[in-house]
Short mmCIF file of C-alpha atoms in Angstrom, two decimals:
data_model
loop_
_atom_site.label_atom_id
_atom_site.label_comp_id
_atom_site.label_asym_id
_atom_site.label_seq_id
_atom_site.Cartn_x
_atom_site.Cartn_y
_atom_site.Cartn_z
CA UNK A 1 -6.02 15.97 21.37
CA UNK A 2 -7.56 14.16 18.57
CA UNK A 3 -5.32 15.82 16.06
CA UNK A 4 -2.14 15.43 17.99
CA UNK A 5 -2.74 11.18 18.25
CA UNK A 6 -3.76 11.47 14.25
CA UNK A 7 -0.12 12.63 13.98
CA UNK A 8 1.68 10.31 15.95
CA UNK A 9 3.70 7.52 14.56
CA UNK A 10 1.00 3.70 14.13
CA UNK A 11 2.00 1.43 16.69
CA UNK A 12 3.45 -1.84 15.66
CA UNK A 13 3.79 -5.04 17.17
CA UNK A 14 6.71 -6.77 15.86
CA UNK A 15 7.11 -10.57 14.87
CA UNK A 16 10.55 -12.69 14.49
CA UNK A 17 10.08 -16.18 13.87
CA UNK A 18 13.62 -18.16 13.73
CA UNK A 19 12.82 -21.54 11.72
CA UNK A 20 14.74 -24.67 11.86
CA UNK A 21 18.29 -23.80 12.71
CA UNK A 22 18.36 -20.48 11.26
CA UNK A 23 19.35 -17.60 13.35
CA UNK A 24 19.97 -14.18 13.08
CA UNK A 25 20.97 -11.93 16.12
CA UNK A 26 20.26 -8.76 14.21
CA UNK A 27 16.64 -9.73 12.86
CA UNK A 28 15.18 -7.94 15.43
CA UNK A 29 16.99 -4.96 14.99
CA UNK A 30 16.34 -4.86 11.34
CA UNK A 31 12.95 -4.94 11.46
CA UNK A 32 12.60 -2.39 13.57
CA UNK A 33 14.71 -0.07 11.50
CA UNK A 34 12.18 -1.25 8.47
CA UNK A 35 9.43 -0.71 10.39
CA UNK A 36 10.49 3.18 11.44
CA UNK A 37 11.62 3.47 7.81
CA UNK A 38 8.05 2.76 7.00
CA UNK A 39 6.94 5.95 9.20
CA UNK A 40 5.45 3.58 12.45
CA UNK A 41 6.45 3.21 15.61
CA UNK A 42 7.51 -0.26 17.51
CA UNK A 43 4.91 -0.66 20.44
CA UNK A 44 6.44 -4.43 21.60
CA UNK A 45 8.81 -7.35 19.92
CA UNK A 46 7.72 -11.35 19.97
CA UNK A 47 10.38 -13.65 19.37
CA UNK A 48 9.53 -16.81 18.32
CA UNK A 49 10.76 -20.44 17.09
CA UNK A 50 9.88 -23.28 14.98
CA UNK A 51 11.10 -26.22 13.78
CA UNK A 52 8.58 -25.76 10.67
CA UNK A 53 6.13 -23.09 9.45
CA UNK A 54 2.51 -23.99 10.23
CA UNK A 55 0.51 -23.90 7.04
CA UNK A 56 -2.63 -21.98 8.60
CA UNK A 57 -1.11 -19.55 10.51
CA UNK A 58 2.92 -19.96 10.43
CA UNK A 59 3.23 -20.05 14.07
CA UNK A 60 -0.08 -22.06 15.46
CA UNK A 61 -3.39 -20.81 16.54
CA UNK A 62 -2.42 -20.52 20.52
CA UNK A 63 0.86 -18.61 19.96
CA UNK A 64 -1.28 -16.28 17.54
CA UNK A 65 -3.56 -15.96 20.35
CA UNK A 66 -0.91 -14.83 22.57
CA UNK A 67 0.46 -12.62 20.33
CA UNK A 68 -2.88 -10.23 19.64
CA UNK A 69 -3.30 -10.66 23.34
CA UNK A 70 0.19 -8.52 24.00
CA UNK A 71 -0.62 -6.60 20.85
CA UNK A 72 -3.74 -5.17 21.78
CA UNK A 73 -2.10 -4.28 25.72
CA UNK A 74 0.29 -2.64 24.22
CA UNK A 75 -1.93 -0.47 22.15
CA UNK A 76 -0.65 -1.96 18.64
CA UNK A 77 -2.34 -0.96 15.64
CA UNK A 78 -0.83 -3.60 13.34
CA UNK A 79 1.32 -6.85 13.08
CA UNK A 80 4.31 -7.24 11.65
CA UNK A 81 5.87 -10.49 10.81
CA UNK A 82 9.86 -10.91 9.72
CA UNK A 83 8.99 -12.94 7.21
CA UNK A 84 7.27 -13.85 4.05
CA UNK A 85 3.53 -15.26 4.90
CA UNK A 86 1.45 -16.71 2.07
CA UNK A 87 -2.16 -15.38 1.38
CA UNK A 88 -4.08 -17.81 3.66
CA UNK A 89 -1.46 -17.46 6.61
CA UNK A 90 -2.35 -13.65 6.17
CA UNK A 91 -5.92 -13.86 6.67
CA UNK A 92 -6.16 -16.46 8.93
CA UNK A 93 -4.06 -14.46 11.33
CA UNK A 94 -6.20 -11.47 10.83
CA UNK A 95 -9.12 -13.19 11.79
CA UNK A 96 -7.75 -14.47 14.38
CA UNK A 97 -6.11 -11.34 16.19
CA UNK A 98 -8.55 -8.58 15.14
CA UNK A 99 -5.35 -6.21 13.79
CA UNK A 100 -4.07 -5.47 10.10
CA UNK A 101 -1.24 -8.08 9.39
CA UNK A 102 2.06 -6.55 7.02
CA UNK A 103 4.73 -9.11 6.53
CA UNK A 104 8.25 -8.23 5.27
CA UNK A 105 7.26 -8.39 1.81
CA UNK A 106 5.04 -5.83 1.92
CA UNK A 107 6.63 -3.79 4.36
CA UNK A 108 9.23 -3.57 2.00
CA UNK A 109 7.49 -2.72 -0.63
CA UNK A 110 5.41 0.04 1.31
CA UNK A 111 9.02 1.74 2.10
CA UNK A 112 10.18 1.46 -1.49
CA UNK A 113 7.00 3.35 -2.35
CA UNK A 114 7.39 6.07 0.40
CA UNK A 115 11.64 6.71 -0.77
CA UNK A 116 10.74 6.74 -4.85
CA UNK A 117 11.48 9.98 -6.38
CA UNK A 118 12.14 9.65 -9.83
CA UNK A 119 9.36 8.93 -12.65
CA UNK A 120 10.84 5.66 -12.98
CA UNK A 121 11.09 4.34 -9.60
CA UNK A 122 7.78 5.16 -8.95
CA UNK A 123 6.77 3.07 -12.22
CA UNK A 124 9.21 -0.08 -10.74
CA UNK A 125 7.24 0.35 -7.33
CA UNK A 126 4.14 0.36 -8.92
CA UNK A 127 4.88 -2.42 -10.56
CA UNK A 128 6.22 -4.86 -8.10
CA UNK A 129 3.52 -3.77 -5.53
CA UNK A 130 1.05 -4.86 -8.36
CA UNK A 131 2.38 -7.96 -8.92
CA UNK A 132 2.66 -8.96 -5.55
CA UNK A 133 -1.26 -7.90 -5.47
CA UNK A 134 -1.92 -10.18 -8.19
CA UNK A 135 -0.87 -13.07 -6.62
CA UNK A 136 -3.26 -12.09 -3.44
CA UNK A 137 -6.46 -10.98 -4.83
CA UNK A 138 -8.65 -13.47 -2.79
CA UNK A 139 -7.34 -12.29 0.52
CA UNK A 140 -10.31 -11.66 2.09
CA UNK A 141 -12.14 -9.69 -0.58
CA UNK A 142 -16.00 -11.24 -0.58
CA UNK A 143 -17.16 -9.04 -3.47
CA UNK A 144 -14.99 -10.86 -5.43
CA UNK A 145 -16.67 -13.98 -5.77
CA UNK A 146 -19.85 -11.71 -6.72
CA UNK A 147 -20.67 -12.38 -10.52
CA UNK A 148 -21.09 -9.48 -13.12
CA UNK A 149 -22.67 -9.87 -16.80
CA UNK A 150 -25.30 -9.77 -19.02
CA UNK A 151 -26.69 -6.87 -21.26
CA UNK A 152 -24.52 -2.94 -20.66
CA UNK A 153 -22.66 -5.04 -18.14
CA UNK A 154 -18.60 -4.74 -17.64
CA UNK A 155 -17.51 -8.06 -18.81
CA UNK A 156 -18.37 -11.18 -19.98
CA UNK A 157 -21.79 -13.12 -19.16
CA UNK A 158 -20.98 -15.22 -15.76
CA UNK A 159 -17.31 -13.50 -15.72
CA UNK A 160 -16.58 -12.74 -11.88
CA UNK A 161 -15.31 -9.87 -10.51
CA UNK A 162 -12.09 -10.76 -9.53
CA UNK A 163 -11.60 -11.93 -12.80
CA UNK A 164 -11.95 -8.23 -13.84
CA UNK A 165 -9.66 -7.30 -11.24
CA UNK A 166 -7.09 -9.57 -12.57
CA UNK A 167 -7.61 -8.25 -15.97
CA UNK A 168 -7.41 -4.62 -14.92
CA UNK A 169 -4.15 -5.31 -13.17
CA UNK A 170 -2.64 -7.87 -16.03
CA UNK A 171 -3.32 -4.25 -18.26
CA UNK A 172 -1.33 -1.76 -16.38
CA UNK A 173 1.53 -4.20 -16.00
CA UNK A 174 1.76 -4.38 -19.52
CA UNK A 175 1.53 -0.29 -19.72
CA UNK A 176 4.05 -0.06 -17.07
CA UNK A 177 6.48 -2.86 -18.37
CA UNK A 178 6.35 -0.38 -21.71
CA UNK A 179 6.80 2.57 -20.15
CA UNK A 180 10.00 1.05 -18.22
CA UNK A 181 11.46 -0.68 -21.35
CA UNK A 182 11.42 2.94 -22.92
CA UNK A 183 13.12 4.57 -19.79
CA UNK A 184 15.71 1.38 -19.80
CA UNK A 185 16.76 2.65 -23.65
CA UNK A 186 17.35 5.99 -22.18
CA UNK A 187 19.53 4.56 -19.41
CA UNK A 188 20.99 2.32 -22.05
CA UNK A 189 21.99 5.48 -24.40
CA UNK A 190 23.59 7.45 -20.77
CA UNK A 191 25.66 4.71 -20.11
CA UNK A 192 26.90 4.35 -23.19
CA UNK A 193 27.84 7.82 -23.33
CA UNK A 194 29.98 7.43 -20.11
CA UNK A 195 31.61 4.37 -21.42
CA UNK A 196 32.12 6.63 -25.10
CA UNK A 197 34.46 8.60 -21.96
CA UNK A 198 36.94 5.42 -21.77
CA UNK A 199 36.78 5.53 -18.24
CA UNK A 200 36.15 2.83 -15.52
CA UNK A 201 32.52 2.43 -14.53
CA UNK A 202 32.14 1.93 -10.89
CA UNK A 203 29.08 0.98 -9.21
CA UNK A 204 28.84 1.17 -5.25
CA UNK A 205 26.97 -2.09 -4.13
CA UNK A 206 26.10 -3.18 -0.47
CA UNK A 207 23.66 -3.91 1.53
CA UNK A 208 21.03 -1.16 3.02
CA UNK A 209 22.41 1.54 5.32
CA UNK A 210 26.14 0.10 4.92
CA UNK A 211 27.11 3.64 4.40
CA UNK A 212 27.59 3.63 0.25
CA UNK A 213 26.09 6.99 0.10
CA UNK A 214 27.76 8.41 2.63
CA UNK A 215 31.28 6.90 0.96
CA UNK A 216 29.89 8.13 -2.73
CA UNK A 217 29.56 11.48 -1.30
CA UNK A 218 32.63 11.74 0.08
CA UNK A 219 34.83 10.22 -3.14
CA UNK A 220 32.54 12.38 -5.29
CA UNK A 221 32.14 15.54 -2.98
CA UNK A 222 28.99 15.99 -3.82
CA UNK A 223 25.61 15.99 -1.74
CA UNK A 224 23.52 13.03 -2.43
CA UNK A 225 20.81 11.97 -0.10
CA UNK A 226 22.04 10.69 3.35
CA UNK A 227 19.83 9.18 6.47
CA UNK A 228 20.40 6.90 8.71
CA UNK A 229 17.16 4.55 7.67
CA UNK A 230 16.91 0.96 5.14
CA UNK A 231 17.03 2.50 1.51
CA UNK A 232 16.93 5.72 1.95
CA UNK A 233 18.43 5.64 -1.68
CA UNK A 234 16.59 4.16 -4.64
CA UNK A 235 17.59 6.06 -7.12
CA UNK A 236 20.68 5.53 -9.21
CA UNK A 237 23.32 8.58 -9.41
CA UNK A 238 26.03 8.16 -11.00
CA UNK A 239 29.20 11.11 -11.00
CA UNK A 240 33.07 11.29 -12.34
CA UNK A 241 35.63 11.06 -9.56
CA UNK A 242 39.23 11.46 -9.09
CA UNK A 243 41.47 8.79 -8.21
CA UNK A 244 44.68 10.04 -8.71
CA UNK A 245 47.45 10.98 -11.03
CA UNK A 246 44.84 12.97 -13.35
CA UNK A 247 43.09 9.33 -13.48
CA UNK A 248 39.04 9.72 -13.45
CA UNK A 249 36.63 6.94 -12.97
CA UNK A 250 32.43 7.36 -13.37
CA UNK A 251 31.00 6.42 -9.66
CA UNK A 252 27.31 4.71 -9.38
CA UNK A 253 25.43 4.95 -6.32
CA UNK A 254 22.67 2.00 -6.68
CA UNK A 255 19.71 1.04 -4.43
CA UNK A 256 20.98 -1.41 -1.41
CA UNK A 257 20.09 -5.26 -1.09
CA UNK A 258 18.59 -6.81 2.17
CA UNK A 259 18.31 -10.24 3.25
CA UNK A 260 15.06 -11.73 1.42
CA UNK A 261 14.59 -9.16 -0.69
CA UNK A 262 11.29 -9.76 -2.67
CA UNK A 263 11.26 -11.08 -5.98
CA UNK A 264 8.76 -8.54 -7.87
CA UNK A 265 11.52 -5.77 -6.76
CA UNK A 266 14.33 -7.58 -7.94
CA UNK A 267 12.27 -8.23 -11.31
CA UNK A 268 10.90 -4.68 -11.43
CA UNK A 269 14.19 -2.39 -10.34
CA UNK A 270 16.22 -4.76 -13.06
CA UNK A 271 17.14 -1.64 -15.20
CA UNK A 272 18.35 0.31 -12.41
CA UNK A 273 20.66 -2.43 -10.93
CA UNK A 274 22.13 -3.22 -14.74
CA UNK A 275 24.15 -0.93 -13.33
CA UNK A 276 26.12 -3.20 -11.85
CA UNK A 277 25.93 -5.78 -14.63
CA UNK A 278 27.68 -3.22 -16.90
CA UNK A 279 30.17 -1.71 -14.69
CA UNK A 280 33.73 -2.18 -14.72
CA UNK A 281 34.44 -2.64 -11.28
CA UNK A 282 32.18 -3.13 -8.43
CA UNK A 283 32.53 -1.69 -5.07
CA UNK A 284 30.88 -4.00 -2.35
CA UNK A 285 30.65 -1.72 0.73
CA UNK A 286 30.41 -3.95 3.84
CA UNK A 287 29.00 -2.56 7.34
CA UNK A 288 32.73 -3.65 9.17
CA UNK A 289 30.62 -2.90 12.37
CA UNK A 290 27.86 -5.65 12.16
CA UNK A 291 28.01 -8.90 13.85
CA UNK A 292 26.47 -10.47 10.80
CA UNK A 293 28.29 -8.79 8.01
CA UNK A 294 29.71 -12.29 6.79
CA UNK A 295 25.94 -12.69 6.16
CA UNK A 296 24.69 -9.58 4.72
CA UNK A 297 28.22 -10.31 2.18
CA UNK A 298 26.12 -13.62 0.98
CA UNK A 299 22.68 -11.59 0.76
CA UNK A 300 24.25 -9.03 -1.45
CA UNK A 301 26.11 -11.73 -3.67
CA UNK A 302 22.78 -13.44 -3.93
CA UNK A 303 21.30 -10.51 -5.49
CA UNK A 304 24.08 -9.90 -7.89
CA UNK A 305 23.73 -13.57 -8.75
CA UNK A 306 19.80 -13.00 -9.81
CA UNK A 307 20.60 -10.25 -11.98
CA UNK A 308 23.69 -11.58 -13.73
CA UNK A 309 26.57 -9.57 -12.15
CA UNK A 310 28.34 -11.94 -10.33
CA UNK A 311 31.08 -12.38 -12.02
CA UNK A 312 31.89 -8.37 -12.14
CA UNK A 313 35.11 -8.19 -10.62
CA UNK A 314 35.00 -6.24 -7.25
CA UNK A 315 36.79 -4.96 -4.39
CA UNK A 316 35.29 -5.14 -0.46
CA UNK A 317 35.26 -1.98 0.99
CA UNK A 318 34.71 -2.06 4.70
CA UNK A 319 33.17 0.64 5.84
CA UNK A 320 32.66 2.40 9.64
CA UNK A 321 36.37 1.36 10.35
CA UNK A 322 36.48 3.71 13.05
CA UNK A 323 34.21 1.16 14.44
CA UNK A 324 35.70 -2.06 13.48
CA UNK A 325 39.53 -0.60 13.27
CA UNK A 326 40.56 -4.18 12.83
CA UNK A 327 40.10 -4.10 9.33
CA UNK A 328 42.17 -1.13 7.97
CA UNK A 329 44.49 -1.60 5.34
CA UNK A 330 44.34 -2.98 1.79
CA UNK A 331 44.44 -6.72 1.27
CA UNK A 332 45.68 -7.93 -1.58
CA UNK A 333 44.42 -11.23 -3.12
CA UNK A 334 45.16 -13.45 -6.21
CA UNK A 335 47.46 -12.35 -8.38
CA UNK A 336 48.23 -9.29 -6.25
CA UNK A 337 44.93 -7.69 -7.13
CA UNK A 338 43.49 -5.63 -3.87
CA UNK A 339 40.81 -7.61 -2.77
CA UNK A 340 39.35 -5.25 0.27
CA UNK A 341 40.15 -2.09 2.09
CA UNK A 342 39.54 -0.65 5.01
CA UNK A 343 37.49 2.57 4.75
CA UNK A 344 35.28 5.23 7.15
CA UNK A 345 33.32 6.82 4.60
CA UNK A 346 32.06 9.15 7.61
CA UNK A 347 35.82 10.31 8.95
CA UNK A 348 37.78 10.22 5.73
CA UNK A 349 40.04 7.59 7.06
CA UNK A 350 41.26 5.07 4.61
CA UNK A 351 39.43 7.41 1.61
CA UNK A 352 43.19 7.69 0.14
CA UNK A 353 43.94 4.03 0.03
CA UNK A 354 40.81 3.44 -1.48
CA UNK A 355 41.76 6.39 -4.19
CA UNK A 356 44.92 4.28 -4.94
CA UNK A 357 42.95 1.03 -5.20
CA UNK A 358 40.81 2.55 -7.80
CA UNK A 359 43.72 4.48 -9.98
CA UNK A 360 45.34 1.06 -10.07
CA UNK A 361 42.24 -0.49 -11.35
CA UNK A 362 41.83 2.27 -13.57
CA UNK A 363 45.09 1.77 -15.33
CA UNK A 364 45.00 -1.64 -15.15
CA UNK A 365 41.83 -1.73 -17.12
CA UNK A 366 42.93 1.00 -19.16
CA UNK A 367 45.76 -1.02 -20.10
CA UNK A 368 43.90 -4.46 -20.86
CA UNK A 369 40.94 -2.46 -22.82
CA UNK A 370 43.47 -0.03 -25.01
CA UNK A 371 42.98 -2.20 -28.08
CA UNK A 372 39.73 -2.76 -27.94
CA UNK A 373 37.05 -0.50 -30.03
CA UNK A 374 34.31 0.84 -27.95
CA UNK A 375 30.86 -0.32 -29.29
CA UNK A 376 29.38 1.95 -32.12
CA UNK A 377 25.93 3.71 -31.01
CA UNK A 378 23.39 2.61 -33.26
CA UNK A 379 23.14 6.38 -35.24
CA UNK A 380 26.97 5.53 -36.17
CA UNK A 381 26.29 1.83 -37.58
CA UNK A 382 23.79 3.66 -39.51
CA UNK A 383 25.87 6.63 -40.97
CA UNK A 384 28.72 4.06 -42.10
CA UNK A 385 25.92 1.74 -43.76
CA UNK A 386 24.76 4.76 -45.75
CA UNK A 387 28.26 5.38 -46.74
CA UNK A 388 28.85 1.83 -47.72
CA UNK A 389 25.65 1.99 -49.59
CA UNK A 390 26.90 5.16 -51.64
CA UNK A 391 30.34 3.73 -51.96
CA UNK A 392 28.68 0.80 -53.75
CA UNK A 393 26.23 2.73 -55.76
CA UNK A 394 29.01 4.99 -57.12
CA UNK A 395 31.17 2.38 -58.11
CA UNK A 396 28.08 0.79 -60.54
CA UNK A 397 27.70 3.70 -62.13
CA UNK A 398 31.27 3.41 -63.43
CA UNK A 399 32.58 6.18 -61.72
CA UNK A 400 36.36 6.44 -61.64
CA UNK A 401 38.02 5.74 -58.19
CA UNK A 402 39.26 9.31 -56.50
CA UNK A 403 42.68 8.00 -57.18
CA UNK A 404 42.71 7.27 -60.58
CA UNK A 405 44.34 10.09 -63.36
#
């Protein structure tokens, strides 16, 4: 008995505070997908409203009160708010409720943890979950304040310990910010051998669970990851794909954006999504389904905003037409340029169109790019200086020119 309630799901009480006039009818349904993407269980929902955040505890003392008091009937384990809460706000609501408190930073960040697979998504994780840390180390922590010096002591005479701690952490960002920089170069040198291809770069943006796997798979036919769950896919896979009339393109699958998503991630995944700085063409797949999609558009341009690809050009692809089929068919924009199509990544309709939509961006870049010299990799710079440098020593020595009788 006590084994099988060790293996069940935690219970979570969930928390969706509307502020102001904001509101979003799919709030609560996204946090419960993040919170069974994080591997708990939803035990109850609070919905709640205010016209401003209340600096102790976000929502006031007596709706706090209320909330642990439903919590705790309903067996919950832990609170989780929709919503970014400062340090204080985090441990004055502990105190107040008795139960663990996760907001939607953290939950995030606890999910990107648990889907990380490569060496260098763990290393981004780790490094935005210790930067969020570092901005949090008094939360509660009463050894902290404790002093630590004098003779064989760590640290400096009167130095406190979470003045250590800060140190400690402050260290392994700077080992982990190396240790990324090095893995970015290798990126750096796989993309340019792509581009050395002269093909269109592609990169599959959107926000989480949109279906861009799903639609790389079935442009690349291959078998990448699939699940029905917020970022099941961190990690960047990139593969050629057919578009037509012997015309080949190099696809990018990237991790997807969500509303709020925290800064350290943004900061610490930056490699991964230059991506979609450096590609071609971006692909913005758009849940057609989702009575907010119109706002998870402006999350996902946000994002591409922070991290300098906003003014990539890009085609909409709306996805799960079989449930929206209102929105089949390419558009065409400015300049007759397709602008959006119509796509179900899941029953192959609107795949062709889509095809088409890339082989004329294909040889329309083709065409506007077929003057232009690809950038030189830094071993070639280096092999023509050396031949410069020979040419020039040869020609002080007086040697004759290979032409002359």
């Amino acid at each position: 008995m006590d084994q099988e309630r060790d293996r069940r799901p935690a219970q979570a009480w969930l928390v969706c505070i509307r502020t102001g006039r904001d509101s979003r009818p799919d709030a609560a349904g996204e946090l419960s997908l993040l919170v069974s993407s994080d591997g708990m269980e939803a035990a109850g929902l609070t919905e709640a409203h205010r016209d401003r955040p209340d600096p102790a505890t976000y929502l006031g003392s007596g709706k706090i009160s209320e909330i642990a008091s439903l919590a705790r009937g309903a067996g919950a384990e832990v609170l989780v708010f929709d919503t970014a809460l400062s340090a204080a706000q985090e441990r004055n609501i502990e105190r107040a409720s008795g139960l663990p408190v996760l907001d939607r930073t953290e939950l995030i960040l606890e999910i990107f943890q648990r889907r990380a697979k490569s060496r260098e998504g763990r290393l981004q994780v780790e490094l935005a979950k210790l930067e969020h840390l570092s901005t949090r180390l008094v939360r509660g922590w009463t050894h902290l304040e404790r002093q630590r010096g004098g003779l064989s002591k760590t640290g400096g005479p009167g130095e406190k310990q979470i003045e250590l701690d800060r140190r400690m952490i402050a260290e392994r960002v700077k080992i982990l910010r190396g240790q990324l920089r090095r893995l970015s170069r290798q990126r750096d040198t796989q993309r340019r051998s792509r581009q050395r291809g002269e093909q269109l770069t592609v990169s599959l943006v959107g926000y989480t669970n949109a279906g861009k796997s799903t639609l790389f798979n079935r442009l690349t036919r291959s078998g990448a990851y699939v699940a029905n769950q917020l970022f099941a896919t961190l990690d960047t896979t990139a593969r050629r794909c057919w578009v037509g009339g012997g015309e080949m393109v190099v696809l990018s699958d990237t991790v997807g954006f969500i509303r709020d998503l925290p800064t350290q991630l943004i900061e610490a995944f930056k490699s991964t999504l230059d991506e979609t700085v450096h590609a071609n063409l971006l692909l913005h797949v758009v849940d057609a389904s989702s009575v907010v999609r119109e706002e998870q558009i402006d999350s996902v341009n946000q994002v591409l905003k922070e991290v300098g690809a906003a003014d990539v050009p890009s085609i909409i692809v709306y996805n799960k037409a079989d449930l929206a089929p209102a929105v089949l068919g390419p558009v065409r924009g400015e300049g007759g340029r397709i602008a959006s199509v119509g796509v179900s990544a899941l029953t192959g309709e609107g795949i062709d169109e889509l095809r088409a939509a890339l082989f004329e961006a294909a040889q329309s870049w083709r065409r506007d790019n077929a003057l232009q010299p690809r950038e030189l990799e830094p071993w070639e710079r280096a092999k023509l200086e050396a031949e410069e440098r020979r040419a020039l020593a040869s020609g002080e020595t007086g040697e004759p020119p290979a032409d002359s009788p």
